[in-house]
Coordinates of C-alpha atoms in Angstrom, one line a residue:
X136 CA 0.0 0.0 0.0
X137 CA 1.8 3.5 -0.7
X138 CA 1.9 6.2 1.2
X139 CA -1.0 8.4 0.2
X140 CA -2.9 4.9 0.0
X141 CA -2.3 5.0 3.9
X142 CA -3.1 8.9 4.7
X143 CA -6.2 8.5 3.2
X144 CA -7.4 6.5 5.5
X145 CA -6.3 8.4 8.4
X146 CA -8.9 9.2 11.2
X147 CA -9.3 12.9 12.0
X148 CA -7.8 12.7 15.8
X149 CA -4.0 11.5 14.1
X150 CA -4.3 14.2 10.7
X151 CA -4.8 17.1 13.6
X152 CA -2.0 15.1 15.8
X153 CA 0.1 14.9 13.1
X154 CA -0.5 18.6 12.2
X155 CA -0.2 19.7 16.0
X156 CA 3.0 17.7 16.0
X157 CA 4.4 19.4 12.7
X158 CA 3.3 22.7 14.6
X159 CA 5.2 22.3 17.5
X160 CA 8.4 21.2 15.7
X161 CA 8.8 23.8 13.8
X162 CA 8.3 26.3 16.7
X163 CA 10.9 24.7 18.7
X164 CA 13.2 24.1 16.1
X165 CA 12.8 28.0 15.3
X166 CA 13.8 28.4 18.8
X167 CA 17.2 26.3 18.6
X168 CA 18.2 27.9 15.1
X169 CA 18.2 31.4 16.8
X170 CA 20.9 30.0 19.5
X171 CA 22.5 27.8 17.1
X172 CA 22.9 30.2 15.2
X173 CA 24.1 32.7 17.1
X174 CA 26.3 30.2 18.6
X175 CA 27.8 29.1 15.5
X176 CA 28.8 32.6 13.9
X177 CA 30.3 33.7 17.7
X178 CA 32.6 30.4 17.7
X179 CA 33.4 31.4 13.5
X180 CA 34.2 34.8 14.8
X181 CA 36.5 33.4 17.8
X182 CA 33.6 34.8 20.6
X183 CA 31.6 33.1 23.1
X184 CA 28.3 33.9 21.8
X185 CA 24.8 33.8 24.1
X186 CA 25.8 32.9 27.9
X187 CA 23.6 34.3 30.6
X188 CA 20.3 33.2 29.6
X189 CA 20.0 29.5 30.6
X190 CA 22.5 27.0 30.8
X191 CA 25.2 27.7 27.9
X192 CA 23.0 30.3 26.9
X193 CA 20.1 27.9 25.9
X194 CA 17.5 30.1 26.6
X195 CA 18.4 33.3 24.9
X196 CA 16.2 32.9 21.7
X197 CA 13.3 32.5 24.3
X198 CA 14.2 35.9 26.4
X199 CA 14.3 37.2 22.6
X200 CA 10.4 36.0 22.2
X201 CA 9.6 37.5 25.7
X202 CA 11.6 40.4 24.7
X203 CA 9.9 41.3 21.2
X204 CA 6.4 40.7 22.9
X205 CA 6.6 43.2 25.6
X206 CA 7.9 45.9 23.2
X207 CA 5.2 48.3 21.9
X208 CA 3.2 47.6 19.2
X209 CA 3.3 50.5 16.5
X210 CA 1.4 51.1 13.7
X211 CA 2.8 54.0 11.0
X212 CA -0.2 56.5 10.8
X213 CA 0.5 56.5 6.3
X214 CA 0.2 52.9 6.8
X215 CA -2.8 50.7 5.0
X216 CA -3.8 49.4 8.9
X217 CA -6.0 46.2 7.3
X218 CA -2.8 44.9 4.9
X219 CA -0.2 46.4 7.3
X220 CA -1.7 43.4 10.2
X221 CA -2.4 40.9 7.6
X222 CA 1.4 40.9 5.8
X223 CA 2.6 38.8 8.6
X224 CA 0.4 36.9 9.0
X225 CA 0.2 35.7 5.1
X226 CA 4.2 34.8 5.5
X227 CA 3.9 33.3 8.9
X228 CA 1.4 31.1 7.5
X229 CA 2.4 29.9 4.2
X230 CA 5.7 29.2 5.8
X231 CA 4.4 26.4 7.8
X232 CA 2.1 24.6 4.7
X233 CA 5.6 23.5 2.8
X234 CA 5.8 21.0 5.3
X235 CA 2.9 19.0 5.7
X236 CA 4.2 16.9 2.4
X237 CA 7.8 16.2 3.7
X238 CA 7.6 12.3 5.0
X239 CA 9.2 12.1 8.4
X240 CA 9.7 8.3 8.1
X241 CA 8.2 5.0 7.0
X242 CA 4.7 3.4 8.2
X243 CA 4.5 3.4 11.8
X244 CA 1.9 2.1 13.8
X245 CA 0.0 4.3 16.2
X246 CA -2.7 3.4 18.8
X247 CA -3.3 0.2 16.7
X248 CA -3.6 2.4 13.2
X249 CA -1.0 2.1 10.6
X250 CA 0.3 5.0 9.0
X251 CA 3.0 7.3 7.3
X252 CA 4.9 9.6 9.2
X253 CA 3.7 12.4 6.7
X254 CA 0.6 14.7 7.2
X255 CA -0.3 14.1 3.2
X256 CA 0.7 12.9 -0.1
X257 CA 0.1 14.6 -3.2
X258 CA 0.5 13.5 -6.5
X259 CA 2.5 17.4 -7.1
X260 CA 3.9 17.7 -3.4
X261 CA 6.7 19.5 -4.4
X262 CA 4.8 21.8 -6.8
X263 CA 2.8 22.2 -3.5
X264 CA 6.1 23.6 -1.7
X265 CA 7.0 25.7 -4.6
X266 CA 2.8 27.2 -4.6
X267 CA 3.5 27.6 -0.6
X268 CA 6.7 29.0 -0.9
X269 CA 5.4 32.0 -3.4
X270 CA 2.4 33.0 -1.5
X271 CA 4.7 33.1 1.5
X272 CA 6.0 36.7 -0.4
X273 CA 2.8 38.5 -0.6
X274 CA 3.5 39.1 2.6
X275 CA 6.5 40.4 2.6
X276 CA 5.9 42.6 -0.3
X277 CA 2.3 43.8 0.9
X278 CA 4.1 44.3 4.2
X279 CA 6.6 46.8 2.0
X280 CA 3.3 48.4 0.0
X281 CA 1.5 48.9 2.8
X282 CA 4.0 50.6 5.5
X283 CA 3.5 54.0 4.0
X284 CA 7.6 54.5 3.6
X285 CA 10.1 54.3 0.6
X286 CA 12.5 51.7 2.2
X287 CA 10.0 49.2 3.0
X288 CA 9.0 49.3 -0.6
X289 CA 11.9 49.1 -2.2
X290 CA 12.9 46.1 0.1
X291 CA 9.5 44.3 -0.8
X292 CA 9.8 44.8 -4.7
X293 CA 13.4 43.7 -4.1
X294 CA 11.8 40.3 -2.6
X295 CA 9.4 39.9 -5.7
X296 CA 12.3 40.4 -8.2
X297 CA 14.4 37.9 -5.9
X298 CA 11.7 35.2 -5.6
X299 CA 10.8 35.2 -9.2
X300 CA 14.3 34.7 -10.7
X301 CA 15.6 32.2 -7.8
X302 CA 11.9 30.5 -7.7
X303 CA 12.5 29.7 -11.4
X304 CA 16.5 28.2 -11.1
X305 CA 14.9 26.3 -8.1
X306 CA 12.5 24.9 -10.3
X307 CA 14.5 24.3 -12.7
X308 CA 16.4 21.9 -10.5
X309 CA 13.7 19.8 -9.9
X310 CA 12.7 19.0 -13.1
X311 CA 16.2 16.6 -12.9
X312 CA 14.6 14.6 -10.1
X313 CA 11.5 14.1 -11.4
X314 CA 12.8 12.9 -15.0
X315 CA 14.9 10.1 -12.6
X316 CA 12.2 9.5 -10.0
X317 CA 9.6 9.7 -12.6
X318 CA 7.1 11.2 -9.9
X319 CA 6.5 14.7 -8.4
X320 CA 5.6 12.9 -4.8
X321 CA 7.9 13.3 -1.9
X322 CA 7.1 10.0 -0.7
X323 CA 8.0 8.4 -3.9
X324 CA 11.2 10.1 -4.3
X325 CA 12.5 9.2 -1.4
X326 CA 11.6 5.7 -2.6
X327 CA 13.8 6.2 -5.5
X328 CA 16.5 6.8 -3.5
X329 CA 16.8 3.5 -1.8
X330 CA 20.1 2.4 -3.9
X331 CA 22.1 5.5 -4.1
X332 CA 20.6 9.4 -3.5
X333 CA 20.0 11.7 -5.8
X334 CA 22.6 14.0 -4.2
X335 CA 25.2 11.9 -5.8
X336 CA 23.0 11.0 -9.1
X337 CA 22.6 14.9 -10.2
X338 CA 24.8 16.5 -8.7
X339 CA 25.1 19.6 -10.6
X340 CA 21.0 19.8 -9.4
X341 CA 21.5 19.8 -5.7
X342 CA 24.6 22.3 -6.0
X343 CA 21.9 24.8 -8.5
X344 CA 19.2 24.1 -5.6
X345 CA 21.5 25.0 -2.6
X346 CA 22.4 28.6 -4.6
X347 CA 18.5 29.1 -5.0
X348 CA 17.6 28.1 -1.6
X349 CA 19.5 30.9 -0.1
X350 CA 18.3 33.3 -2.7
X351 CA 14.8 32.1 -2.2
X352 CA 14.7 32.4 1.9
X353 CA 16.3 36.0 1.9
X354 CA 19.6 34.9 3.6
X355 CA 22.9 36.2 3.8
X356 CA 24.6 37.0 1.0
X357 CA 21.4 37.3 -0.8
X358 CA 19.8 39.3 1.8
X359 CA 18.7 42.4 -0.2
X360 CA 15.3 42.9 0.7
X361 CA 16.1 43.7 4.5
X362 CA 19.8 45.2 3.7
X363 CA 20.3 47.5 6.7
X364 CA 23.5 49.3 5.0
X365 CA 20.6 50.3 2.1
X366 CA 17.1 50.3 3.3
X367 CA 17.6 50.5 6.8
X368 CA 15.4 47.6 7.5
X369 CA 14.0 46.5 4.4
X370 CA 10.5 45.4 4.1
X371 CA 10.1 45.0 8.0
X372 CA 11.5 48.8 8.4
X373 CA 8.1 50.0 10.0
X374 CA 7.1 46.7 12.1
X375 CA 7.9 46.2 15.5
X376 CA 6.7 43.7 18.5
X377 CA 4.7 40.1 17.6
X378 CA 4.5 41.3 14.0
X379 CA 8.1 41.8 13.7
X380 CA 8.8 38.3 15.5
X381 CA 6.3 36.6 13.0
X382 CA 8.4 37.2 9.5
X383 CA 11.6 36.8 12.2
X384 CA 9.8 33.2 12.9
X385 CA 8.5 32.5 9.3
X386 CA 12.3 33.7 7.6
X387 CA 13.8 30.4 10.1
X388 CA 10.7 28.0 9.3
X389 CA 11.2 28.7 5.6
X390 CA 15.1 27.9 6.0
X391 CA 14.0 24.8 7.8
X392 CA 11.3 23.9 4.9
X393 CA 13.9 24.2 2.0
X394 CA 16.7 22.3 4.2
X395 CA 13.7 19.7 4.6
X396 CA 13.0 19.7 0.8
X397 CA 16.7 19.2 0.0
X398 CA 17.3 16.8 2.4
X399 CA 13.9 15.0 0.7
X400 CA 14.5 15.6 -3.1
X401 CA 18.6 14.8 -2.8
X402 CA 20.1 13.3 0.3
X403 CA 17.3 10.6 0.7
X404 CA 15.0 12.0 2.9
X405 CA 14.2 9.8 6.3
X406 CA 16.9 7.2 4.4
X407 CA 20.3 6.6 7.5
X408 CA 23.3 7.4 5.2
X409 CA 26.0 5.5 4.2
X410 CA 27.9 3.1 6.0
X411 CA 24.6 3.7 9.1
X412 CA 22.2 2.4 6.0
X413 CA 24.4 -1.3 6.5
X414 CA 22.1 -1.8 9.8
X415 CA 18.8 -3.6 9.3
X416 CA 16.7 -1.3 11.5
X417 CA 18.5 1.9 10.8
X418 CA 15.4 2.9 8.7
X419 CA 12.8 1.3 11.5
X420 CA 10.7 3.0 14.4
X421 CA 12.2 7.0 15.4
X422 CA 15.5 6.6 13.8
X423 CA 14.4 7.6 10.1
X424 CA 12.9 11.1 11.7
X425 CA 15.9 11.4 13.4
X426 CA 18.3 11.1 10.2
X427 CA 15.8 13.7 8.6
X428 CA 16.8 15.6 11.3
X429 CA 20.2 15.6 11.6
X430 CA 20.3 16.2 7.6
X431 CA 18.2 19.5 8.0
X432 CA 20.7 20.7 10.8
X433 CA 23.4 20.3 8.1
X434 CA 22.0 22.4 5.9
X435 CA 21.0 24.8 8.4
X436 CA 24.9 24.7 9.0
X437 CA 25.7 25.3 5.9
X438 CA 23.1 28.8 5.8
X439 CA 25.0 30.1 8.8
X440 CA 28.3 29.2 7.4
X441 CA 27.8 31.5 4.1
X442 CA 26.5 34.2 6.5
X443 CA 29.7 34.4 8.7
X444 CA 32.1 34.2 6.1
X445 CA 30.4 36.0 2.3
X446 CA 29.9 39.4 2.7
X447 CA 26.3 41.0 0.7
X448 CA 26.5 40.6 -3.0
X449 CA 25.7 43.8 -4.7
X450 CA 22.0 43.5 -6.2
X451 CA 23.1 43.3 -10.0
X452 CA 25.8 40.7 -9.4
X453 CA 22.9 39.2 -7.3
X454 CA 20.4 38.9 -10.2
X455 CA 22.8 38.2 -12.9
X456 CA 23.9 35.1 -10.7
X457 CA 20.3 34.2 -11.1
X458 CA 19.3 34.9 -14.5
X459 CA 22.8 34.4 -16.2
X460 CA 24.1 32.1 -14.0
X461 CA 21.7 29.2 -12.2
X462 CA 18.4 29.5 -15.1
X463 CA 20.8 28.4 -18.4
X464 CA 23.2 26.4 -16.4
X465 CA 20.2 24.1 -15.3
X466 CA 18.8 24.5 -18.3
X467 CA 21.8 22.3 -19.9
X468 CA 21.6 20.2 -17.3
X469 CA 18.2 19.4 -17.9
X470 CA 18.8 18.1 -21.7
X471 CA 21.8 16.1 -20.2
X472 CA 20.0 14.4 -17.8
X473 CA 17.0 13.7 -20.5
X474 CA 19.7 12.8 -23.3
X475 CA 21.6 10.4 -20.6
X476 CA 18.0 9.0 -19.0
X477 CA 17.1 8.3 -22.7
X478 CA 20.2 6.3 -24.0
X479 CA 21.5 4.8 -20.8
X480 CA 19.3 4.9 -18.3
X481 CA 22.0 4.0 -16.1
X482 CA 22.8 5.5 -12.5
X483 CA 26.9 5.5 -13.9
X484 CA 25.7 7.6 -16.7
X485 CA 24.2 10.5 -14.7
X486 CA 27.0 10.0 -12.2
X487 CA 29.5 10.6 -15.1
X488 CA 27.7 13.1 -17.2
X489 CA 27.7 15.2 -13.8
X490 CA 30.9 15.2 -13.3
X491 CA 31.9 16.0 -16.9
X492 CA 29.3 19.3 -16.7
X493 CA 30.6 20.3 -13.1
X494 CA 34.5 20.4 -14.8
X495 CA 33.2 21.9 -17.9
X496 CA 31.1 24.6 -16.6
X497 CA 34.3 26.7 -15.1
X498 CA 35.8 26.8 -18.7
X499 CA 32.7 27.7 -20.2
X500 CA 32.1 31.0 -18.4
X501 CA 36.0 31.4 -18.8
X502 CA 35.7 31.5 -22.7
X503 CA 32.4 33.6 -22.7
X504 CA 33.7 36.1 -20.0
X505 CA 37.5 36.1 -21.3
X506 CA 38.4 39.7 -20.1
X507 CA 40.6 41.0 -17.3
X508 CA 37.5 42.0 -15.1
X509 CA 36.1 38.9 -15.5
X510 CA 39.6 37.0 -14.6
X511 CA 39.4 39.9 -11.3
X512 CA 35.6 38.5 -10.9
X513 CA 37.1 34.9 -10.8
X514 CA 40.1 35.6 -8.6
X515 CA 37.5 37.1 -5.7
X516 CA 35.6 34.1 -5.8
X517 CA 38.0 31.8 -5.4
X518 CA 39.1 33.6 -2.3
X519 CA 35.9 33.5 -1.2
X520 CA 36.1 30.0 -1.4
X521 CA 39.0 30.1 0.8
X522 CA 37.5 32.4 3.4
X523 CA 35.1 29.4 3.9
X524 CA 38.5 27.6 5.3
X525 CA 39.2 30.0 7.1
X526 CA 35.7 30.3 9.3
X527 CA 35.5 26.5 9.6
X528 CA 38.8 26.8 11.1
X529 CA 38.0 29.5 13.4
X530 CA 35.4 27.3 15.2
X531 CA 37.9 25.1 16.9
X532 CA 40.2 28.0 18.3
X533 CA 39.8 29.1 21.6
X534 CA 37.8 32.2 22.3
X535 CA 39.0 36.0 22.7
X536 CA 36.5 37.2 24.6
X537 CA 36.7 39.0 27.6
X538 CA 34.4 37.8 29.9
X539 CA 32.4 40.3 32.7
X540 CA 33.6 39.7 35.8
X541 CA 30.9 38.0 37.8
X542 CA 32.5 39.9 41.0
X543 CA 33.8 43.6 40.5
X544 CA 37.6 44.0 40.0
X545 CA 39.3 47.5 41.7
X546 CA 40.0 49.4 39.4
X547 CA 43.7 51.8 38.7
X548 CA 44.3 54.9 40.8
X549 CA 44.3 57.0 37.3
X550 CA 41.2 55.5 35.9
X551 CA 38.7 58.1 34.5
X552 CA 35.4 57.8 35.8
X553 CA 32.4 59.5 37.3
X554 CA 33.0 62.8 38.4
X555 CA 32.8 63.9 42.3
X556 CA 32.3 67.5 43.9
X557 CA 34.8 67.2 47.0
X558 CA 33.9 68.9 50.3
X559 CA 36.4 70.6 52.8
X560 CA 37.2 68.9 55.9
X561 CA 34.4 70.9 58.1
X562 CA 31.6 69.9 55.1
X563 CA 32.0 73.0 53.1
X564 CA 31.8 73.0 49.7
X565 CA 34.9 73.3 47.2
X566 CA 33.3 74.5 43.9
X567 CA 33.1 78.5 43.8
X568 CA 31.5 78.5 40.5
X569 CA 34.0 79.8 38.7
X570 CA 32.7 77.7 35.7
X571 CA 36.1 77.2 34.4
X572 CA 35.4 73.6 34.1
X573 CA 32.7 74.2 31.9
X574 CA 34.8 76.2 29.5
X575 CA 37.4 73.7 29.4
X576 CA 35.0 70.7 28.3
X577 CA 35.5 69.9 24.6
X578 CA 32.2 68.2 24.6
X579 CA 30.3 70.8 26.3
X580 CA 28.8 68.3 28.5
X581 CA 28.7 70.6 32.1
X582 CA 26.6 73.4 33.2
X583 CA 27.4 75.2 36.1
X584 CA 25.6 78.5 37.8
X585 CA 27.4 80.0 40.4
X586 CA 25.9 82.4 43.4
X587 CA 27.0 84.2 46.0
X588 CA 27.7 83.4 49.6
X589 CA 25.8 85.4 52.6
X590 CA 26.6 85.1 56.2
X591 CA 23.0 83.1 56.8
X592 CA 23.7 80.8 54.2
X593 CA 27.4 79.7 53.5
X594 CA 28.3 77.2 51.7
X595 CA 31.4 77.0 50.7
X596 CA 34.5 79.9 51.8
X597 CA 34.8 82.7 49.8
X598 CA 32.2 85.2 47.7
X599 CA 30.8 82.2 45.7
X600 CA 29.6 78.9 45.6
X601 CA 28.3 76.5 42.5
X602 CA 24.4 77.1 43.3
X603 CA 23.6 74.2 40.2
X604 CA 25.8 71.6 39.1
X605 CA 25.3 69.1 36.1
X606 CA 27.3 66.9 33.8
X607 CA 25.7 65.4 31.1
X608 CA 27.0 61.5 31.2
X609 CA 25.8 60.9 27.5
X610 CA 28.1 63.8 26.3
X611 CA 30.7 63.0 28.7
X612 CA 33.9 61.3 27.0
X613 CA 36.1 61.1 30.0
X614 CA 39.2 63.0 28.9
X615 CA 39.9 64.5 32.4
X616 CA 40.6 68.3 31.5
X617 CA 37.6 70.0 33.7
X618 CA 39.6 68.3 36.4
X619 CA 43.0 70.0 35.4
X620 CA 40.9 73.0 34.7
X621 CA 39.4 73.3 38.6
X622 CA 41.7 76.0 40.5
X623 CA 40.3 74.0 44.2
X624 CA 39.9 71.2 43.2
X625 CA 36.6 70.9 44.1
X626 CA 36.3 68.6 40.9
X627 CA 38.0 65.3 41.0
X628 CA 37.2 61.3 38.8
X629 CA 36.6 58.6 40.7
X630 CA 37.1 54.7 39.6
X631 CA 33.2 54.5 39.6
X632 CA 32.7 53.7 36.0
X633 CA 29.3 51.6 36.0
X634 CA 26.7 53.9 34.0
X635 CA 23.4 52.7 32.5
X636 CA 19.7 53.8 32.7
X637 CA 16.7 52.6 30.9
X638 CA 16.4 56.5 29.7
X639 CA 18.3 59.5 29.1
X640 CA 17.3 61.7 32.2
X641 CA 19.0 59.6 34.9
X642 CA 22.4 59.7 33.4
X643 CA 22.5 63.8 33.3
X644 CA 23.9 64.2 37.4
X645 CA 22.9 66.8 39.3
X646 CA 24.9 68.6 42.4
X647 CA 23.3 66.4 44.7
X648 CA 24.0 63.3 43.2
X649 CA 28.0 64.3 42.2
X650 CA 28.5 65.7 46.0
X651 CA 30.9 63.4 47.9
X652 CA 29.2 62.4 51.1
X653 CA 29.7 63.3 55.0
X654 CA 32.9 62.3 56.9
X655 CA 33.8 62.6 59.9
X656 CA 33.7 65.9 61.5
X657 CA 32.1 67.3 58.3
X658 CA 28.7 69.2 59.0
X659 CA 26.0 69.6 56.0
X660 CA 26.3 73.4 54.5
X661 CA 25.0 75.7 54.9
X662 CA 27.0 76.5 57.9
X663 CA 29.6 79.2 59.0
X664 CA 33.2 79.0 57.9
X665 CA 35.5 77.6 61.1
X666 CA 35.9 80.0 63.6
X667 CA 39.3 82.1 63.1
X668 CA 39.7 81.2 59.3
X669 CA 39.6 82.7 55.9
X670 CA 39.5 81.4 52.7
X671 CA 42.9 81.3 52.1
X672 CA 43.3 79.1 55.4
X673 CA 40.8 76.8 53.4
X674 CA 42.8 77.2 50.1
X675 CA 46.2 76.1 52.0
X676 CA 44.4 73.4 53.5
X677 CA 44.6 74.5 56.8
X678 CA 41.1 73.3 58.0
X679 CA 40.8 70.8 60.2
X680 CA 37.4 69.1 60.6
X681 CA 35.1 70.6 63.4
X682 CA 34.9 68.6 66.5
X683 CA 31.3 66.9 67.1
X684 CA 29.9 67.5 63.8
X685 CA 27.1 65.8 62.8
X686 CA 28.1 63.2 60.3

């Protein structure tokens, strides 16, 4: 009995547990690929990555969930309100469709029913994932249209021009597997694959495929649609809160979803791989999901791996890659694989003819493109190539990064931190308000106002005293010359260097809050100056703290 032979018979309760199930994978594997693959590019980049949230920093891509759903939810007033909420909702959803025709395994038996691990079987399955997979970008290019901003749109019609010359390569690699497999069903090509995958059979169509896939899901180095360098955002410029986490969520389950169909169409889907396949049950009870599995986390590997180590095409050699690069090169490949299919019919022959059009196509585009820019063009590539070496090997080196102190460290005599107004030794203030400091700041970050001193209210010896204080700690760069500038030294830096607020306000000090505090035998001003002494006695240092002064 074949597979859709078996689905059709399914009872409602296991079609919505299988769909439930397919739900709930995709969410938690979302939720790994944002650690793994911030992990991966930190160890590629000779960093630790996430570490405080959860063990190994586990939990970081759900504080990032938590995080984007307490943010506010805004709404552009230009925006088209009814297509500005629907956009991500359209490419959430379409991104989780493309999977309910990948088979997760053979017939299993559940609660006495046999079945396929597969939600359903169609006769055009992977048609279906192509259908999904283009609806999936009215989203993103209403979500452009209907912000109500230039760079959104430009991102969006970016993403239509992207999906309809990558959608077409990616296509064009299939046709390959269905002229082998002789079916457009998942199930039955993973069938096919039984002796020896497709990966290996048409080669040339898995390497096409793996250049569309990463065009098609808006990854680095074919992230145009969202480049932040260009369109500050992208499409998703103007969204913010759950609607900005949904395309976040549906850009990682449509990486899954062409990682699955690869994995599927080329590396034999559920199938163990090679010298694992030897076993008799390596293709028996959980262990075919779990090769799936393991076969999508390669690929996913493989998306990160191109984003830590290609930098962002430019969007012309990003289109010609596409429509003068992957469409006629599959093209040929297509009439090879029907010329070879028709004469041979042999798995040799399209392992042969393969390699023959993978070693020929280099000296092809050398002929056609036989120029010194061209040669220049070749020469970076191939050091891309090598900057893939490079990153690999960057993975296994220990990290540089300089880890926070989980207890605080003293700090150096001469380090340059916050500021403090110093007091006399009776409590007295130093600063006369000279505002000398202020003049001397290169980054005008201090405003003084002196006033004068009476005999009811003194504060500090002399005519004047600094009546308002404040430094500015978002100006403030540290460099230490309103210190050399003070003629008391009323201003000194401490080693307190620990500054951070959740707004602006708190980190401009006040007088209050730069004062040094109350020693002993210091009274709060305002208070009389000690009893026999001038200014200059205070100047000279001379003072002596009062006896029985409050503290």
């Amino acid at each position: 009995m074949t597979a859709a032979q078996l689905l059709a018979r399914d009872p409602w309760w296991l079609v919505a547990g299988k769909a439930v199930a397919i739900f709930v994978l995709l969410l938690l594997i979302t939720m790994f690929c944002v650690v793994y693959e911030r992990k991966v590019v930190a160890f590629m980049q000779m960093r630790v990555g996430p570490d405080r949230v959860g063990p190994w920093g586990t939990l970081q891509s759900l504080a990032d969930a938590l995080k984007l759903a307490l943010k506010e939810d805004i709404t552009p007033k230009a925006a088209d309100r009814v297509v500005f909420v629907l956009a991500p909702m359209i490419a959430g959803a379409c991104a989780f469709l493309s999977m309910a025709v990948i088979p997760f395994g053979p017939e299993v038996t559940v609660f006495g029913h046999t079945t396929a691990l597969q939600l359903t079987d169609l006769p055009v399955g992977v048609l279906f994932v192509l259908a999904a997979a283009s609806t999936g970008v009215y989203g993103i290019v209403l979500a452009g249209w209907s912000s109500g901003s230039a760079y959104p749109l430009l991102g969006g019609l970016r993403s239509a021009a992207q999906v309809i010359s990558y959608e077409i390569a990616m296509a064009l690699s299939f046709v390959g597997v269905f002229l082998v497999a002789g079916s457009m069903s998942t199930s039955d090509i993973v069938q096919a694959q039984q002796r020896l995958w497709f990966g290996v059979l048409l080669a040339p169509s898995l390497l096409s495929y793996l250049v569309a896939m990463v065009g098609e899901t808006n990854r680095a180095p074919f992230d145009l649609p969202e480049a932040e360098g260009e369109l500050v955002g992208g499409f998703h410029t103007e969204y913010s809160s759950l609607k900005f986490a949904t395309f976040m969520l549906a850009e990682y389950i449509n990486m899954v979803t062409v990682s699955a169909l690869a994995s599927t169409l080329f590396l034999g889907g559920w199938r163990a791989p090679w010298p694992i396949s030897l076993w008799d049950g390596a293709n028996r009870g959980g262990w075919p999901a779990l090769w799936l599995l393991g076969k999508v986390l390669l690929l996913l590997f493989v998306f990160i791996w191109l984003r830590g180590t290609l930098p962002r095409l430019r969007y012309d050699q990003f289109m010609a890659l596409g429509w003068k690069g992957l469409i006629p090169f599959s093209l040929g490949w297509i009439v090879v694989v029907a010329v070879v299919k028709t004469l041979w019919g042999q798995d040799a022959g399209f392992v042969g003819a393969g390699a023959v059009v993978l070693a020929l196509a280099p000296l092809v585009f050398r002929r056609k493109h036989a120029s010194p820019k061209a040669g220049a063009a070749v020469g970076r590539f191939l050091d891309s190539l090598a900057g893939f070496g490079v990153t690999f090997r960057a993975m296994f080196r220990k990290p540089t990064t300089e880890f926070y102190p989980e207890q605080r460290k003293e700090t150096p005599g001469g380090f340059h931190g916050r500021h403090v107004l110093n007091r006399y030794p009776d409590g007295l203030e130093k600063c006369v308000g000279c505002e000398l400091c202020a003049w001397a700041c290169p980054a005008d970050a201090i405003h003084v106002e002196g006033a004068d001193n009476t005999d009811a209210e003194r504060y500090s010896p002399g005519e004047r005293y600094g009546r308002r204080y404040e430094i500015n700690y978002l100006r403030c760069i540290f460099c230490g010359l309103c210190v050399e500038a003070c003629p008391t030294r009323a201003l000194t830096m401490s080693t307190e260097f620990e500054l951070a607020d959740l707004g602006r306000e708190p980190l401009v000090f006040t007088k209050e809050q730069l004062l040094a505090g109350l020693g002993p035998g210091m009274a709060a001003p305002p208070h009389p100056m000690a009893r026999g002494a001038s200014a200059a006695d205070y100047y000279a240092g001379r003072v002596l703290p009062a006896e029985g002064s409050a503290r």
